[in-house]
Amino acid sequence: GAGVSQSPRYKVAKRGQDVALRCDPISGHVSLFWYQQALGQGPEFLTYFQNEAQLDKSGLPSDRFFAERPEGSVSTLKIQRTQQEDSAVYLCASSLDTSYEQYFGPGTRLTVT
Amino acid sequence: ILNVEQSPQSLHVQEGDSTNFTCSFPSSNFYALHWYRWETAKSPEALFVMTLNGDEKKKGRISATLNTKEGYSYLYIKGSQPEDSATYLCASSSATNKLIFGTGTLLAVQP
């Protein structure tokens, strides 16, 4: 079956531009997570959804970052007025429920110039 | 230990060598320990999820152990092959399943 997919795979944005990153989770997975991996670091938690409800957004680094999952399936991570420090790989993961294994997408590599 | 830490940061071995990596994690509020393999340009692939002290899991040539009392896990690869080359990530999770990752161990296996 299809795994988690993310698009685009690569994105180059000029500083100050807005970007939107998409995540298609595995069908039927209730939980969806976003992580950010900066160069040389491990992935860091950004936010978590259970169905359409955003239950934890404690990892979002600033109010320029916004995530949504309006119908409880596809999720979008939006970054407004991108800065160079936003350059990272953004990973999405889904799971059947919070207690289950997380399945990751291939990530979106964002480069802000 | 306050964060998840992995060592070594990188490792170069010859084909056929056996190797192991270490993951240290906070033992308080522990729920589960996850190991992932991440090859370049691919999705991180789950290897093991372990929850109980003393857990040992095995998948082919790869195995892992867990000590929740002292807060560490070992990942072992027996007879490394070039296709084992990847970054190996460990992560600790709480009851909400939010993963706290280490920085990974980059393994390069030379043919």
PDB file of C-alpha atoms in Angstrom:
ATOM      1  CA  GLY A   1       0.000   0.000   0.000  1.00  0.00           C
ATOM      2  CA  ALA A   2       0.947   3.643  -0.308  1.00  0.00           C
ATOM      3  CA  GLY A   3       3.079   5.123   2.404  1.00  0.00           C
ATOM      4  CA  VAL A   4       3.233   8.687   3.649  1.00  0.00           C
ATOM      5  CA  SER A   5       3.911  11.120   0.821  1.00  0.00           C
ATOM      6  CA  GLN A   6       5.114  14.700   0.991  1.00  0.00           C
ATOM      7  CA  SER A   7       5.289  17.445  -1.588  1.00  0.00           C
ATOM      8  CA  PRO A   8       7.231  19.178  -2.826  1.00  0.00           C
ATOM      9  CA  ARG A   9      10.353  17.111  -2.159  1.00  0.00           C
ATOM     10  CA  TYR A  10      12.553  20.182  -2.569  1.00  0.00           C
ATOM     11  CA  LYS A  11      11.676  23.840  -2.215  1.00  0.00           C
ATOM     12  CA  VAL A  12      13.864  26.897  -2.635  1.00  0.00           C
ATOM     13  CA  ALA A  13      12.361  30.117  -1.303  1.00  0.00           C
ATOM     14  CA  LYS A  14      13.686  33.629  -1.155  1.00  0.00           C
ATOM     15  CA  ARG A  15      13.788  35.174   2.282  1.00  0.00           C
ATOM     16  CA  GLY A  16      10.421  36.712   3.050  1.00  0.00           C
ATOM     17  CA  GLN A  17       8.379  34.398   0.823  1.00  0.00           C
ATOM     18  CA  ASP A  18       5.565  32.221   2.163  1.00  0.00           C
ATOM     19  CA  VAL A  19       5.734  28.447   1.613  1.00  0.00           C
ATOM     20  CA  ALA A  20       3.260  25.584   2.020  1.00  0.00           C
ATOM     21  CA  LEU A  21       4.355  22.006   2.553  1.00  0.00           C
ATOM     22  CA  ARG A  22       1.908  19.155   2.057  1.00  0.00           C
ATOM     23  CA  CYS A  23       1.642  15.782   3.782  1.00  0.00           C
ATOM     24  CA  ASP A  24      -0.567  12.876   2.659  1.00  0.00           C
ATOM     25  CA  PRO A  25      -0.694  10.359   5.516  1.00  0.00           C
ATOM     26  CA  ILE A  26      -1.478   6.672   5.223  1.00  0.00           C
ATOM     27  CA  SER A  27      -5.226   6.255   4.740  1.00  0.00           C
ATOM     28  CA  GLY A  28      -7.027   5.668   8.031  1.00  0.00           C
ATOM     29  CA  HIS A  29      -4.201   6.929  10.231  1.00  0.00           C
ATOM     30  CA  VAL A  30      -5.620   9.056  13.016  1.00  0.00           C
ATOM     31  CA  SER A  31      -2.460  10.740  14.257  1.00  0.00           C
ATOM     32  CA  LEU A  32      -0.207  13.029  12.214  1.00  0.00           C
ATOM     33  CA  PHE A  33       3.071  14.607  13.321  1.00  0.00           C
ATOM     34  CA  TRP A  34       5.379  17.255  11.833  1.00  0.00           C
ATOM     35  CA  TYR A  35       9.105  17.338  12.631  1.00  0.00           C
ATOM     36  CA  GLN A  36      11.893  19.715  11.571  1.00  0.00           C
ATOM     37  CA  GLN A  37      15.437  18.500  11.015  1.00  0.00           C
ATOM     38  CA  ALA A  38      18.115  21.188  10.810  1.00  0.00           C
ATOM     39  CA  LEU A  39      21.521  20.320   9.403  1.00  0.00           C
ATOM     40  CA  GLY A  40      23.532  18.181  11.806  1.00  0.00           C
ATOM     41  CA  GLN A  41      20.634  17.738  14.221  1.00  0.00           C
ATOM     42  CA  GLY A  42      18.058  15.075  14.873  1.00  0.00           C
ATOM     43  CA  PRO A  43      14.428  15.690  13.893  1.00  0.00           C
ATOM     44  CA  GLU A  44      12.583  17.953  16.351  1.00  0.00           C
ATOM     45  CA  PHE A  45       8.857  17.838  17.067  1.00  0.00           C
ATOM     46  CA  LEU A  46       6.777  20.699  15.697  1.00  0.00           C
ATOM     47  CA  THR A  47       3.118  19.778  16.065  1.00  0.00           C
ATOM     48  CA  TYR A  48       0.642  16.894  16.360  1.00  0.00           C
ATOM     49  CA  PHE A  49      -2.906  16.255  15.129  1.00  0.00           C
ATOM     50  CA  GLN A  50      -5.432  13.678  16.139  1.00  0.00           C
ATOM     51  CA  ASN A  51      -7.905  13.643  13.252  1.00  0.00           C
ATOM     52  CA  GLU A  52      -8.545  17.337  12.534  1.00  0.00           C
ATOM     53  CA  ALA A  53      -7.741  18.534  16.049  1.00  0.00           C
ATOM     54  CA  GLN A  54      -4.334  20.078  16.645  1.00  0.00           C
ATOM     55  CA  LEU A  55      -3.588  18.761  20.135  1.00  0.00           C
ATOM     56  CA  ASP A  56      -0.008  19.951  20.563  1.00  0.00           C
ATOM     57  CA  LYS A  57       1.748  22.800  18.788  1.00  0.00           C
ATOM     58  CA  SER A  58       4.381  23.399  21.427  1.00  0.00           C
ATOM     59  CA  GLY A  59       7.249  22.780  19.003  1.00  0.00           C
ATOM     60  CA  LEU A  60       6.347  25.438  16.437  1.00  0.00           C
ATOM     61  CA  PRO A  61       9.298  27.852  16.603  1.00  0.00           C
ATOM     62  CA  SER A  62       7.374  31.060  15.973  1.00  0.00           C
ATOM     63  CA  ASP A  63       4.000  32.456  14.989  1.00  0.00           C
ATOM     64  CA  ARG A  64       5.188  32.387  11.379  1.00  0.00           C
ATOM     65  CA  PHE A  65       4.589  28.636  11.441  1.00  0.00           C
ATOM     66  CA  PHE A  66       1.035  27.364  11.030  1.00  0.00           C
ATOM     67  CA  ALA A  67      -0.279  23.836  10.462  1.00  0.00           C
ATOM     68  CA  GLU A  68      -3.718  22.551   9.593  1.00  0.00           C
ATOM     69  CA  ARG A  69      -5.495  19.296   8.876  1.00  0.00           C
ATOM     70  CA  PRO A  70      -9.061  20.435   8.138  1.00  0.00           C
ATOM     71  CA  GLU A  71     -10.605  17.101   7.142  1.00  0.00           C
ATOM     72  CA  GLY A  72      -8.503  14.834   9.287  1.00  0.00           C
ATOM     73  CA  SER A  73      -6.390  13.474   6.430  1.00  0.00           C
ATOM     74  CA  VAL A  74      -4.071  15.725   4.359  1.00  0.00           C
ATOM     75  CA  SER A  75      -2.084  18.257   6.372  1.00  0.00           C
ATOM     76  CA  THR A  76      -0.340  21.463   5.328  1.00  0.00           C
ATOM     77  CA  LEU A  77       2.505  23.183   7.142  1.00  0.00           C
ATOM     78  CA  LYS A  78       2.713  26.844   6.206  1.00  0.00           C
ATOM     79  CA  ILE A  79       5.654  29.094   6.921  1.00  0.00           C
ATOM     80  CA  GLN A  80       5.144  32.813   6.448  1.00  0.00           C
ATOM     81  CA  ARG A  81       7.908  35.311   5.718  1.00  0.00           C
ATOM     82  CA  THR A  82      10.581  32.600   5.563  1.00  0.00           C
ATOM     83  CA  GLN A  83      13.947  33.245   7.186  1.00  0.00           C
ATOM     84  CA  GLN A  84      17.302  31.552   6.564  1.00  0.00           C
ATOM     85  CA  GLU A  85      17.047  29.694   9.867  1.00  0.00           C
ATOM     86  CA  ASP A  86      13.926  27.959   8.510  1.00  0.00           C
ATOM     87  CA  SER A  87      16.135  25.991   6.099  1.00  0.00           C
ATOM     88  CA  ALA A  88      15.700  22.360   7.113  1.00  0.00           C
ATOM     89  CA  VAL A  89      14.128  19.057   6.183  1.00  0.00           C
ATOM     90  CA  TYR A  90      10.472  18.941   7.230  1.00  0.00           C
ATOM     91  CA  LEU A  91       9.262  15.427   7.998  1.00  0.00           C
ATOM     92  CA  CYS A  92       5.690  14.266   8.343  1.00  0.00           C
ATOM     93  CA  ALA A  93       4.690  11.035  10.098  1.00  0.00           C
ATOM     94  CA  SER A  94       1.382   9.293  10.654  1.00  0.00           C
ATOM     95  CA  SER A  95       0.212   6.509  12.942  1.00  0.00           C
ATOM     96  CA  LEU A  96      -2.960   4.546  13.568  1.00  0.00           C
ATOM     97  CA  ASP A  97      -3.192   6.089  17.004  1.00  0.00           C
ATOM     98  CA  THR A  98      -0.874   7.762  19.470  1.00  0.00           C
ATOM     99  CA  SER A  99       0.393   4.485  20.862  1.00  0.00           C
ATOM    100  CA  TYR A 100       1.394   3.015  17.528  1.00  0.00           C
ATOM    101  CA  GLU A 101       4.519   3.102  15.393  1.00  0.00           C
ATOM    102  CA  GLN A 102       4.979   6.269  13.333  1.00  0.00           C
ATOM    103  CA  TYR A 103       5.464   5.980   9.579  1.00  0.00           C
ATOM    104  CA  PHE A 104       7.486   8.765   8.000  1.00  0.00           C
ATOM    105  CA  GLY A 105       7.362  10.434   4.626  1.00  0.00           C
ATOM    106  CA  PRO A 106      10.557  11.247   2.685  1.00  0.00           C
ATOM    107  CA  GLY A 107      10.537  14.859   3.850  1.00  0.00           C
ATOM    108  CA  THR A 108      10.612  18.237   2.144  1.00  0.00           C
ATOM    109  CA  ARG A 109      14.006  19.929   1.996  1.00  0.00           C
ATOM    110  CA  LEU A 110      13.462  23.678   2.307  1.00  0.00           C
ATOM    111  CA  THR A 111      16.273  26.042   1.429  1.00  0.00           C
ATOM    112  CA  VAL A 112      15.776  29.735   2.129  1.00  0.00           C
ATOM    113  CA  THR A 113      18.159  31.996   0.235  1.00  0.00           C
TER     114      THR A 113
ATOM    115  CA  ILE B   1      20.497  12.643  31.163  1.00  0.00           C
ATOM    116  CA  LEU B   2      18.136  15.332  29.905  1.00  0.00           C
ATOM    117  CA  ASN B   3      18.215  14.667  26.172  1.00  0.00           C
ATOM    118  CA  VAL B   4      18.459  11.698  23.858  1.00  0.00           C
ATOM    119  CA  GLU B   5      22.105  11.185  22.971  1.00  0.00           C
ATOM    120  CA  GLN B   6      23.677   8.861  20.436  1.00  0.00           C
ATOM    121  CA  SER B   7      27.230   7.694  19.943  1.00  0.00           C
ATOM    122  CA  PRO B   8      29.304   7.512  17.948  1.00  0.00           C
ATOM    123  CA  GLN B   9      28.355  10.375  15.646  1.00  0.00           C
ATOM    124  CA  SER B  10      29.727   8.453  12.657  1.00  0.00           C
ATOM    125  CA  LEU B  11      31.273   5.089  11.973  1.00  0.00           C
ATOM    126  CA  HIS B  12      33.192   3.644   9.031  1.00  0.00           C
ATOM    127  CA  VAL B  13      33.505  -0.148   8.910  1.00  0.00           C
ATOM    128  CA  GLN B  14      34.503  -2.797   6.395  1.00  0.00           C
ATOM    129  CA  GLU B  15      31.997  -5.197   4.866  1.00  0.00           C
ATOM    130  CA  GLY B  16      31.603  -8.159   7.195  1.00  0.00           C
ATOM    131  CA  ASP B  17      32.454  -6.256  10.384  1.00  0.00           C
ATOM    132  CA  SER B  18      29.981  -6.291  13.249  1.00  0.00           C
ATOM    133  CA  THR B  19      29.191  -2.991  14.892  1.00  0.00           C
ATOM    134  CA  ASN B  20      27.065  -1.415  17.589  1.00  0.00           C
ATOM    135  CA  PHE B  21      25.715   2.015  18.514  1.00  0.00           C
ATOM    136  CA  THR B  22      24.510   3.485  21.771  1.00  0.00           C
ATOM    137  CA  CYS B  23      21.432   5.552  22.591  1.00  0.00           C
ATOM    138  CA  SER B  24      21.031   7.220  26.005  1.00  0.00           C
ATOM    139  CA  PHE B  25      17.706   8.680  27.081  1.00  0.00           C
ATOM    140  CA  PRO B  26      16.011  10.133  30.167  1.00  0.00           C
ATOM    141  CA  SER B  27      14.681   7.228  32.233  1.00  0.00           C
ATOM    142  CA  SER B  28      11.963   9.329  33.905  1.00  0.00           C
ATOM    143  CA  ASN B  29       8.538   9.449  32.185  1.00  0.00           C
ATOM    144  CA  PHE B  30       9.755   6.817  29.735  1.00  0.00           C
ATOM    145  CA  TYR B  31       7.154   5.231  27.463  1.00  0.00           C
ATOM    146  CA  ALA B  32       8.927   3.694  24.469  1.00  0.00           C
ATOM    147  CA  LEU B  33      12.246   3.679  22.617  1.00  0.00           C
ATOM    148  CA  HIS B  34      12.268   3.715  18.807  1.00  0.00           C
ATOM    149  CA  TRP B  35      15.058   2.907  16.354  1.00  0.00           C
ATOM    150  CA  TYR B  36      14.882   4.154  12.745  1.00  0.00           C
ATOM    151  CA  ARG B  37      17.135   3.676   9.719  1.00  0.00           C
ATOM    152  CA  TRP B  38      17.273   6.645   7.344  1.00  0.00           C
ATOM    153  CA  GLU B  39      18.866   6.264   3.942  1.00  0.00           C
ATOM    154  CA  THR B  40      19.606   9.347   1.885  1.00  0.00           C
ATOM    155  CA  ALA B  41      16.610  10.607  -0.125  1.00  0.00           C
ATOM    156  CA  LYS B  42      14.293   7.995   1.412  1.00  0.00           C
ATOM    157  CA  SER B  43      11.807   7.924   4.296  1.00  0.00           C
ATOM    158  CA  PRO B  44      13.049   6.992   7.778  1.00  0.00           C
ATOM    159  CA  GLU B  45      12.218   3.308   8.233  1.00  0.00           C
ATOM    160  CA  ALA B  46      11.144   1.971  11.613  1.00  0.00           C
ATOM    161  CA  LEU B  47      13.366  -0.845  12.864  1.00  0.00           C
ATOM    162  CA  PHE B  48      12.195  -1.461  16.433  1.00  0.00           C
ATOM    163  CA  VAL B  49       9.861  -0.132  19.103  1.00  0.00           C
ATOM    164  CA  MET B  50      10.682  -1.301  22.619  1.00  0.00           C
ATOM    165  CA  THR B  51       8.861  -0.577  25.849  1.00  0.00           C
ATOM    166  CA  LEU B  52       9.900  -3.037  28.557  1.00  0.00           C
ATOM    167  CA  ASN B  53      13.129  -3.126  30.537  1.00  0.00           C
ATOM    168  CA  GLY B  54      15.225  -5.998  29.231  1.00  0.00           C
ATOM    169  CA  ASP B  55      13.471  -6.057  25.834  1.00  0.00           C
ATOM    170  CA  GLU B  56      15.538  -7.563  23.048  1.00  0.00           C
ATOM    171  CA  LYS B  57      14.377  -7.413  19.434  1.00  0.00           C
ATOM    172  CA  LYS B  58      15.868  -8.841  16.266  1.00  0.00           C
ATOM    173  CA  LYS B  59      15.288  -8.335  12.548  1.00  0.00           C
ATOM    174  CA  GLY B  60      17.669 -10.305  10.348  1.00  0.00           C
ATOM    175  CA  ARG B  61      21.227  -9.209  11.140  1.00  0.00           C
ATOM    176  CA  ILE B  62      20.086  -6.265  13.266  1.00  0.00           C
ATOM    177  CA  SER B  63      19.165  -6.501  16.935  1.00  0.00           C
ATOM    178  CA  ALA B  64      18.517  -4.096  19.796  1.00  0.00           C
ATOM    179  CA  THR B  65      18.400  -4.172  23.581  1.00  0.00           C
ATOM    180  CA  LEU B  66      16.762  -1.866  26.107  1.00  0.00           C
ATOM    181  CA  ASN B  67      17.617  -0.895  29.694  1.00  0.00           C
ATOM    182  CA  THR B  68      14.987   1.516  30.993  1.00  0.00           C
ATOM    183  CA  LYS B  69      16.380   1.699  34.529  1.00  0.00           C
ATOM    184  CA  GLU B  70      19.696   3.156  33.444  1.00  0.00           C
ATOM    185  CA  GLY B  71      18.335   4.776  30.277  1.00  0.00           C
ATOM    186  CA  TYR B  72      20.210   3.213  27.387  1.00  0.00           C
ATOM    187  CA  SER B  73      19.662   1.067  24.299  1.00  0.00           C
ATOM    188  CA  TYR B  74      22.154  -0.675  22.038  1.00  0.00           C
ATOM    189  CA  LEU B  75      21.710  -1.417  18.335  1.00  0.00           C
ATOM    190  CA  TYR B  76      23.862  -4.222  16.903  1.00  0.00           C
ATOM    191  CA  ILE B  77      24.535  -5.049  13.257  1.00  0.00           C
ATOM    192  CA  LYS B  78      26.164  -8.403  12.589  1.00  0.00           C
ATOM    193  CA  GLY B  79      28.233  -8.824   9.417  1.00  0.00           C
ATOM    194  CA  SER B  80      27.684  -5.298   8.024  1.00  0.00           C
ATOM    195  CA  GLN B  81      26.852  -4.999   4.324  1.00  0.00           C
ATOM    196  CA  PRO B  82      27.138  -1.919   2.072  1.00  0.00           C
ATOM    197  CA  GLU B  83      23.335  -1.693   1.985  1.00  0.00           C
ATOM    198  CA  ASP B  84      23.383  -1.110   5.762  1.00  0.00           C
ATOM    199  CA  SER B  85      24.945   2.291   5.125  1.00  0.00           C
ATOM    200  CA  ALA B  86      22.514   4.857   6.532  1.00  0.00           C
ATOM    201  CA  THR B  87      21.874   7.146   9.477  1.00  0.00           C
ATOM    202  CA  TYR B  88      20.498   5.285  12.485  1.00  0.00           C
ATOM    203  CA  LEU B  89      18.232   7.395  14.687  1.00  0.00           C
ATOM    204  CA  CYS B  90      16.874   6.579  18.092  1.00  0.00           C
ATOM    205  CA  ALA B  91      13.969   8.387  19.731  1.00  0.00           C
ATOM    206  CA  SER B  92      12.286   8.293  23.097  1.00  0.00           C
ATOM    207  CA  SER B  93       8.541   8.836  23.313  1.00  0.00           C
ATOM    208  CA  SER B  94       6.089   9.809  26.017  1.00  0.00           C
ATOM    209  CA  ALA B  95       2.480   8.636  26.310  1.00  0.00           C
ATOM    210  CA  THR B  96       1.434  11.131  23.604  1.00  0.00           C
ATOM    211  CA  ASN B  97       3.939   9.474  21.256  1.00  0.00           C
ATOM    212  CA  LYS B  98       5.788  12.732  20.578  1.00  0.00           C
ATOM    213  CA  LEU B  99       9.252  11.508  19.543  1.00  0.00           C
ATOM    214  CA  ILE B 100      12.417  13.066  20.990  1.00  0.00           C
ATOM    215  CA  PHE B 101      15.270  12.165  18.655  1.00  0.00           C
ATOM    216  CA  GLY B 102      19.002  11.888  19.081  1.00  0.00           C
ATOM    217  CA  THR B 103      21.289  13.338  16.422  1.00  0.00           C
ATOM    218  CA  GLY B 104      21.864   9.929  14.830  1.00  0.00           C
ATOM    219  CA  THR B 105      24.811   7.702  13.985  1.00  0.00           C
ATOM    220  CA  LEU B 106      25.993   7.798  10.359  1.00  0.00           C
ATOM    221  CA  LEU B 107      27.196   4.344   9.315  1.00  0.00           C
ATOM    222  CA  ALA B 108      29.300   3.838   6.179  1.00  0.00           C
ATOM    223  CA  VAL B 109      30.111   0.259   5.185  1.00  0.00           C
ATOM    224  CA  GLN B 110      32.995  -0.080   2.731  1.00  0.00           C
ATOM    225  CA  PRO B 111      32.825  -3.022   0.289  1.00  0.00           C
TER     226      PRO B 111
END
